[in-house]
XYZ file of C-alpha atoms in Angstrom:
507
model
C 27.065 2.873 -7.369
C 29.747 0.703 -5.935
C 31.617 -1.115 -8.722
C 31.973 -4.871 -8.824
C 34.796 -6.627 -7.065
C 38.017 -7.119 -9.057
C 40.732 -9.662 -8.512
C 43.776 -10.440 -10.570
C 44.127 -13.930 -11.853
C 47.323 -15.845 -12.378
C 48.958 -15.173 -15.694
C 46.442 -16.014 -18.365
C 46.760 -15.910 -22.120
C 45.064 -13.107 -23.971
C 41.955 -13.853 -25.976
C 42.662 -14.981 -29.524
C 40.567 -12.309 -31.239
C 39.782 -8.649 -30.797
C 36.232 -8.174 -31.899
C 34.611 -6.245 -29.055
C 35.914 -2.666 -29.221
C 39.409 -4.059 -29.767
C 39.136 -6.437 -26.810
C 38.821 -10.245 -26.519
C 35.417 -11.598 -27.556
C 34.900 -12.932 -24.050
C 34.524 -9.348 -22.835
C 31.258 -9.086 -24.789
C 29.949 -12.171 -22.986
C 30.863 -10.832 -19.546
C 29.673 -7.312 -20.416
C 26.218 -8.588 -21.403
C 26.016 -10.953 -18.431
C 26.872 -8.181 -15.989
C 24.553 -5.699 -17.695
C 21.553 -8.032 -17.407
C 22.448 -9.062 -13.857
C 22.639 -5.401 -12.850
C 19.362 -4.790 -14.720
C 17.682 -7.401 -12.531
C 19.442 -6.257 -9.332
C 18.763 -2.529 -9.640
C 15.282 -3.040 -11.036
C 14.267 -5.023 -7.972
C 16.091 -2.563 -5.703
C 14.192 0.364 -7.226
C 10.934 -1.309 -6.191
C 12.074 -2.548 -2.788
C 11.447 0.492 -0.588
C 8.239 1.465 -2.401
C 6.847 -2.074 -2.163
C 7.656 -2.360 1.538
C 5.874 0.908 2.500
C 2.924 0.396 0.135
C -0.222 0.162 2.254
C 1.666 1.182 5.391
C 1.469 4.296 7.592
C 4.202 6.125 5.653
C 2.802 5.392 2.188
C 1.544 8.017 -0.228
C -2.196 8.021 -0.788
C -1.584 7.718 -4.514
C 0.534 4.587 -4.182
C -1.039 1.313 -5.263
C -1.754 -1.230 -2.529
C -0.587 -4.805 -2.354
C 2.723 -4.092 -0.646
C 3.808 -5.273 2.777
C 2.560 -2.137 4.549
C 5.617 -1.591 6.754
C 6.631 1.625 8.486
C 9.643 3.565 7.260
C 11.962 2.453 10.082
C 11.391 -1.249 9.357
C 11.630 -0.612 5.617
C 14.971 1.188 6.012
C 16.299 -1.608 8.235
C 15.344 -4.330 5.719
C 16.765 -2.362 2.790
C 20.036 -1.660 4.634
C 20.451 -5.253 5.800
C 19.828 -6.528 2.278
C 22.555 -4.309 0.790
C 25.000 -5.076 3.601
C 24.542 -8.827 3.058
C 25.169 -8.521 -0.702
C 28.597 -7.031 -0.048
C 29.348 -9.249 2.943
C 28.629 -12.372 0.880
C 31.069 -11.242 -1.819
C 33.946 -12.569 0.331
C 32.660 -16.155 0.683
C 31.597 -15.891 -2.973
C 35.182 -15.227 -3.998
C 36.383 -18.019 -1.697
C 34.023 -20.531 -3.317
C 35.277 -19.484 -6.748
C 38.901 -19.833 -5.669
C 38.647 -23.081 -3.731
C 35.506 -25.050 -4.604
C 33.822 -24.422 -7.974
C 36.043 -22.095 -10.012
C 34.841 -18.703 -11.306
C 32.824 -19.977 -14.293
C 30.766 -22.537 -12.371
C 30.280 -20.133 -9.455
C 28.842 -17.455 -11.769
C 26.482 -20.011 -13.315
C 25.245 -21.095 -9.868
C 24.974 -17.436 -8.821
C 22.880 -16.467 -11.849
C 20.513 -19.410 -11.276
C 20.199 -18.455 -7.583
C 19.417 -14.820 -8.448
C 16.816 -15.832 -11.025
C 15.083 -18.195 -8.589
C 15.207 -15.423 -5.988
C 13.395 -12.973 -8.256
C 10.824 -15.606 -9.199
C 10.235 -16.222 -5.486
C 9.758 -12.484 -4.980
C 7.132 -12.601 -7.731
C 4.977 -14.826 -5.502
C 2.668 -12.961 -3.087
C 3.232 -13.180 0.651
C 5.786 -11.955 3.174
C 7.378 -15.394 3.585
C 8.199 -15.733 -0.102
C 9.353 -12.109 -0.169
C 12.033 -12.626 2.491
C 13.073 -15.970 1.000
C 13.447 -14.350 -2.416
C 15.398 -11.425 -0.982
C 17.807 -13.830 0.737
C 18.351 -15.772 -2.496
C 19.039 -12.610 -4.510
C 21.537 -11.412 -1.881
C 23.266 -14.811 -1.848
C 23.451 -15.005 -5.638
C 24.709 -11.433 -5.973
C 27.468 -12.126 -3.465
C 28.516 -15.261 -5.357
C 28.595 -13.449 -8.686
C 30.226 -10.160 -7.651
C 33.802 -11.371 -7.173
C 33.939 -14.083 -9.795
C 32.686 -12.328 -12.908
C 35.306 -9.588 -12.485
C 37.960 -12.263 -11.988
C 37.045 -13.651 -15.409
C 37.399 -10.195 -16.991
C 40.971 -10.072 -15.650
C 41.655 -13.562 -17.054
C 40.968 -12.344 -20.593
C 44.202 -10.343 -20.583
C 47.876 -11.146 -20.511
C 48.473 -10.277 -16.865
C 48.242 -6.924 -15.047
C 50.547 -5.181 -17.546
C 48.375 -5.860 -20.615
C 47.710 -2.325 -22.018
C 44.103 -3.261 -22.845
C 43.269 -4.304 -19.288
C 42.152 -0.953 -17.829
C 40.099 -0.203 -20.928
C 38.457 -3.611 -20.662
C 37.362 -2.980 -17.084
C 36.094 0.480 -18.087
C 33.883 -1.077 -20.774
C 32.776 -3.753 -18.294
C 31.757 -1.112 -15.726
C 29.739 0.664 -18.416
C 27.621 -2.491 -18.556
C 26.881 -2.059 -14.848
C 25.596 1.477 -15.314
C 23.679 0.772 -18.515
C 21.790 -2.027 -16.780
C 21.279 0.108 -13.675
C 19.948 3.017 -15.739
C 17.308 1.129 -17.712
C 16.160 -1.148 -14.869
C 14.076 1.396 -12.900
C 12.601 2.774 -16.132
C 11.304 -0.666 -17.150
C 11.006 -2.844 -14.043
C 10.157 0.129 -11.836
C 7.411 1.344 -14.151
C 5.791 -2.073 -14.497
C 6.071 -2.889 -10.797
C 4.955 0.466 -9.438
C 2.220 1.132 -12.011
C 0.769 -2.288 -12.838
C 1.862 -5.082 -10.503
C 4.650 -5.386 -7.944
C 5.042 -9.082 -8.606
C 5.106 -8.658 -12.377
C 7.975 -6.218 -11.827
C 9.851 -8.788 -9.754
C 9.161 -11.373 -12.462
C 10.693 -9.022 -15.062
C 13.831 -8.906 -12.928
C 13.933 -12.712 -13.168
C 13.588 -12.464 -16.958
C 16.522 -10.037 -17.054
C 18.711 -12.421 -15.080
C 17.534 -15.293 -17.276
C 18.718 -13.430 -20.389
C 22.044 -12.786 -18.669
C 22.396 -16.477 -17.782
C 21.657 -17.641 -21.335
C 24.105 -15.060 -22.699
C 26.778 -16.320 -20.335
C 26.252 -20.008 -21.113
C 26.338 -19.445 -24.871
C 29.420 -17.242 -24.640
C 31.576 -19.341 -22.318
C 33.544 -20.689 -25.287
C 35.085 -17.229 -25.636
C 36.328 -17.132 -22.039
C 39.781 -18.087 -20.849
C 39.909 -21.830 -20.033
C 41.370 -20.828 -16.653
C 37.897 -19.597 -15.658
C 36.666 -23.189 -15.385
C 39.553 -24.279 -13.152
C 39.696 -24.083 -9.368
C 42.862 -22.070 -8.562
C 43.535 -23.516 -5.088
C 41.172 -26.458 -4.537
C 40.360 -27.681 -1.052
C 41.983 -30.892 0.055
C 39.742 -33.766 1.108
C 40.491 -33.043 4.766
C 39.618 -29.359 4.319
C 36.336 -30.226 2.597
C 35.322 -32.499 5.455
C 36.311 -29.871 8.019
C 34.384 -27.052 6.309
C 31.346 -29.273 5.766
C 31.350 -30.305 9.424
C 31.606 -26.701 10.602
C 28.884 -25.543 8.211
C 26.460 -28.270 9.227
C 27.146 -27.617 12.916
C 26.329 -23.916 12.657
C 23.310 -24.645 10.460
C 21.993 -27.117 13.038
C 22.541 -24.627 15.881
C 20.675 -21.906 13.989
C 17.834 -24.278 13.045
C 17.384 -25.461 16.647
C 17.588 -21.937 18.084
C 15.122 -20.361 15.666
C 12.917 -23.435 15.830
C 12.588 -23.009 19.589
C 11.977 -19.254 19.240
C 9.307 -19.844 16.602
C 7.536 -22.713 18.362
C 7.328 -20.743 21.616
C 5.679 -17.852 19.773
C 8.443 -15.335 20.460
C 9.698 -14.875 16.900
C 9.581 -11.375 15.435
C 11.395 -9.817 12.504
C 14.009 -8.408 14.882
C 15.179 -11.945 15.724
C 16.495 -12.097 12.150
C 17.456 -8.451 11.596
C 19.468 -7.786 14.769
C 21.945 -10.696 14.333
C 22.479 -9.760 10.668
C 23.160 -6.097 11.423
C 25.495 -6.990 14.283
C 27.329 -9.422 11.998
C 27.642 -6.623 9.428
C 29.531 -4.510 11.965
C 31.469 -7.202 13.863
C 32.765 -9.180 10.858
C 34.389 -6.188 9.045
C 35.979 -5.065 12.319
C 37.188 -8.610 13.018
C 38.686 -8.984 9.534
C 40.617 -5.706 9.852
C 41.896 -6.629 13.339
C 42.975 -10.088 12.138
C 44.953 -8.632 9.241
C 46.437 -5.823 11.338
C 47.643 -8.269 14.023
C 49.106 -10.793 11.572
C 52.738 -11.316 12.597
C 53.687 -12.263 9.026
C 53.217 -8.651 7.912
C 56.354 -6.556 7.592
C 56.740 -3.293 9.511
C 55.941 -1.321 6.352
C 52.794 -3.381 5.716
C 51.690 -2.909 9.336
C 52.077 0.850 8.965
C 50.138 0.872 5.704
C 47.301 -1.097 7.316
C 47.111 1.565 10.043
C 46.706 4.152 7.302
C 44.201 1.998 5.449
C 41.916 1.835 8.512
C 41.412 5.605 8.148
C 40.121 5.079 4.608
C 37.946 2.148 5.684
C 36.198 4.051 8.494
C 35.729 7.103 6.272
C 34.231 4.906 3.546
C 31.840 3.266 6.026
C 30.545 6.724 7.032
C 30.188 7.636 3.354
C 28.205 4.516 2.417
C 26.018 4.810 5.528
C 24.598 8.043 4.101
C 24.978 7.350 0.388
C 22.964 4.126 0.397
C 20.027 5.919 1.969
C 19.454 7.196 -1.553
C 17.472 4.000 -2.067
C 15.660 4.044 1.286
C 15.244 7.352 3.160
C 15.472 9.603 0.081
C 13.489 7.220 -2.136
C 10.709 7.058 0.478
C 10.706 10.862 0.680
C 10.434 11.118 -3.103
C 7.580 8.606 -3.095
C 5.547 10.259 -0.325
C 6.549 13.935 -0.197
C 7.492 14.954 -3.757
C 5.318 15.689 -6.791
C 5.118 12.871 -9.317
C 5.248 15.060 -12.400
C 7.776 17.452 -13.876
C 7.062 19.945 -16.664
C 3.589 18.440 -16.876
C 4.887 14.886 -17.417
C 4.078 12.240 -14.808
C 6.535 9.526 -13.827
C 6.808 6.597 -11.368
C 8.932 7.480 -8.344
C 11.148 4.430 -8.901
C 12.705 6.441 -11.740
C 14.747 8.351 -9.159
C 17.017 5.294 -9.023
C 18.048 5.898 -12.654
C 19.589 9.259 -11.760
C 22.773 7.901 -10.191
C 23.847 5.689 -13.134
C 23.118 8.393 -15.695
C 25.127 10.893 -13.654
C 27.938 8.326 -13.328
C 28.074 7.835 -17.103
C 28.013 11.579 -17.711
C 30.427 12.687 -15.002
C 32.980 9.854 -14.751
C 34.813 10.890 -17.974
C 34.713 14.530 -16.835
C 36.213 13.666 -13.431
C 38.877 11.472 -15.047
C 39.802 14.342 -17.389
C 39.862 16.794 -14.479
C 42.311 14.675 -12.458
C 44.599 14.291 -15.508
C 44.447 18.026 -16.250
C 45.297 18.896 -12.651
C 48.064 16.262 -12.680
C 49.701 17.881 -15.693
C 49.657 21.192 -13.830
C 51.072 19.505 -10.722
C 47.904 20.282 -8.769
C 46.057 16.969 -8.622
C 44.662 16.405 -5.091
C 46.156 13.520 -3.133
C 44.188 10.369 -2.411
C 43.522 11.600 1.134
C 42.176 14.951 -0.089
C 39.892 13.265 -2.629
C 38.527 11.067 0.131
C 37.952 14.086 2.364
C 36.137 15.860 -0.479
C 33.860 12.848 -0.997
C 32.907 12.812 2.689
C 32.201 16.540 2.718
C 30.073 16.220 -0.428
C 27.966 13.390 1.026
C 27.447 15.599 4.079
C 26.480 18.541 1.865
C 23.933 16.329 0.070
C 22.119 15.764 3.372
C 22.325 19.448 4.316
C 20.730 20.064 0.910
C 18.137 17.364 1.742
C 17.091 19.418 4.764
C 15.597 22.124 2.525
C 12.877 19.990 0.834
C 12.443 18.070 4.090
C 11.471 21.262 5.922
C 9.417 22.536 2.968
C 7.266 19.393 3.043
C 6.429 19.765 6.739
C 2.960 21.197 6.082
C 1.974 18.495 3.627
C 3.253 20.411 0.595
C 4.581 18.275 -2.255
C 8.050 19.514 -3.194
C 9.543 19.639 -6.673
C 11.311 16.475 -7.900
C 14.262 18.704 -8.821
C 15.269 18.770 -5.154
C 15.889 15.023 -5.332
C 17.745 15.400 -8.626
C 20.064 17.825 -6.830
C 20.620 15.417 -3.916
C 21.519 12.507 -6.214
C 23.805 14.742 -8.295
C 25.808 15.881 -5.254
C 26.047 12.304 -3.975
C 27.283 11.038 -7.350
C 30.098 13.599 -7.440
C 31.010 12.479 -3.924
C 30.953 8.846 -5.022
C 33.346 9.592 -7.884
C 35.776 11.037 -5.314
C 35.544 8.015 -2.998
C 34.737 4.803 -4.885
C 37.386 4.695 -7.663
C 40.004 6.137 -5.310
C 39.129 3.572 -2.635
C 39.472 0.698 -5.096
C 42.829 1.992 -6.260
C 44.276 2.659 -2.790
C 43.114 -0.779 -1.601
C 45.103 -2.557 -4.301
C 48.153 -0.388 -3.597
C 48.137 -0.677 0.207
C 47.209 -4.354 0.432
C 49.802 -6.555 2.211
C 51.239 -9.149 -0.162
C 49.718 -11.987 1.888
C 46.211 -10.538 1.476
C 46.518 -9.127 -2.042
C 43.463 -10.955 -3.412
C 41.367 -10.682 -0.232
C 41.714 -6.938 0.276
C 39.213 -6.069 -2.460
C 36.648 -7.993 -0.453
C 37.786 -6.113 2.661
C 37.155 -2.794 0.862
C 33.567 -3.781 0.149
C 33.085 -4.651 3.804
C 33.050 -0.871 4.347
C 29.696 -0.876 2.521
C 28.533 -3.689 4.794
C 29.585 -1.795 7.907
C 27.975 1.470 6.827
C 24.661 -0.116 5.859
C 24.633 -2.215 9.031
C 24.913 0.916 11.168
C 21.929 2.350 9.278
C 20.051 -0.886 9.928
C 20.869 -0.852 13.645
C 19.685 2.749 13.986
C 16.407 1.901 12.247
C 15.843 -1.191 14.398
C 16.467 0.958 17.474
C 13.582 3.165 16.394
C 15.568 6.131 15.055
C 13.538 7.902 12.345
C 16.175 8.660 9.721
C 13.768 10.934 7.834
C 13.497 13.452 10.697
C 15.229 16.770 10.030
C 17.257 16.553 13.261
C 18.647 13.110 12.382
C 19.374 14.149 8.786
C 21.213 17.238 10.056
C 23.207 15.102 12.503
C 24.251 12.663 9.754
C 25.193 15.559 7.482
C 27.300 17.075 10.256
C 28.944 13.719 11.036
C 30.021 13.179 7.419
C 31.234 16.755 7.016
C 33.241 16.632 10.240
C 34.696 13.253 9.197
C 35.792 14.820 5.913
C 37.341 17.783 7.713
C 39.112 15.427 10.159
C 40.581 13.352 7.314
C 41.779 16.572 5.668
C 43.241 17.960 8.903
C 45.156 14.717 9.515
C 46.107 14.233 5.858
C 49.834 14.508 6.575
C 49.641 11.803 9.248
C 47.652 9.484 6.964
C 49.998 10.287 4.099
C 52.968 9.306 6.285
C 51.291 5.987 7.174
C 50.839 5.256 3.458
C 54.613 5.287 2.972
C 55.608 5.394 -0.689
C 52.036 4.837 -1.902
C 50.704 7.792 -3.898
């Protein structure tokens, strides 16, 4: 589960009291807000694939009706585009917090947008579904950067000894919310009513919003200030540009719709292309910036290796909520040891594995470090890529077993998610760390957003493949993806000395 975006704030005074596990009281406010926001986000996400295929050609006979009845390719494309947009919108979300509203106001607007989005999803109909999905993606992008910024503002700068512990506690809120969401929202939505499940997601975000509003008095006053506000001329310029593009899009899609040519692909193809082109454009712009020193230019060349590797990783990893979830819904037994369960519960496996394994992995790296044997950043990245490839090689076994209509054991899916989580713990924390270390000084605050564009790029490739008609659940395609990730991991390992040289003095 990709962690939320972090960004250091200017020097801010520490909170006046330590009442939340020895941390400023404001951490409790942000912890609860994030936990409930993640509860709503992952609860809806656990239902998304199942709801889209319900009533369609790829649905299980035992699945309740009332869904949108889409095939698996369209479902995977929609799911992938949705996730890619959440992470793509984190960059403009951070920009709005920095230059227009300030972090506190941006998070309030984001929470309201997410809640309205879930309420819109609770209304029947495909039109309201896509409108609600767009609102949730927009709100999540607005919130992602700014709430983590406010966590950083609780502490006395980057050297405050409590800072890392505070972010660790904050990230626990993410996984607690993500763990319980499928068990509650997934059960209600999958068993009783899809739209009641979406409504419960709105309730979760509502609780998070109320918690945030009541707890704002414990936050750093800097969270309500705009760090670098737009000048009047800049506001007019941005407004003019925004309205121009909005008018162009409205006219274009109006003509397409009125002439009867509109299909879902008219919306999905531009979004997936944007998800590939924008990350590439951002990297090229930074790499070609003449203000960067020779050392920074070299580091950016090294960073591109990590970015591409991460995009391959997330392309496969995020199929845990689409391709693998659909397989678990349609091809796996829905009971284990005689106990039945909704298939949306599979989405609780990753957060529970994260909570169980993250301390173990952290201890392992420290233990190896003391022995002088801790793997380098490049080797950890290579291991993560190989593991995500192994997870899809492992996926091939139940995939082939189910060919004759046999329902496979749910334990096969547990194994897939376990392998992927270990891979994630090799890639995600390391990627966050190396991004902050290799970022050019000019782009120090923007590079965290650039890192999350790797998720956008990976999911957009998945979306493009699905739109092109590639069946990502076919054994040949799964084997090809597994081979691609494994070879990428081997390539990163083989060229580790070259990448290490490009990193300079970064360890």
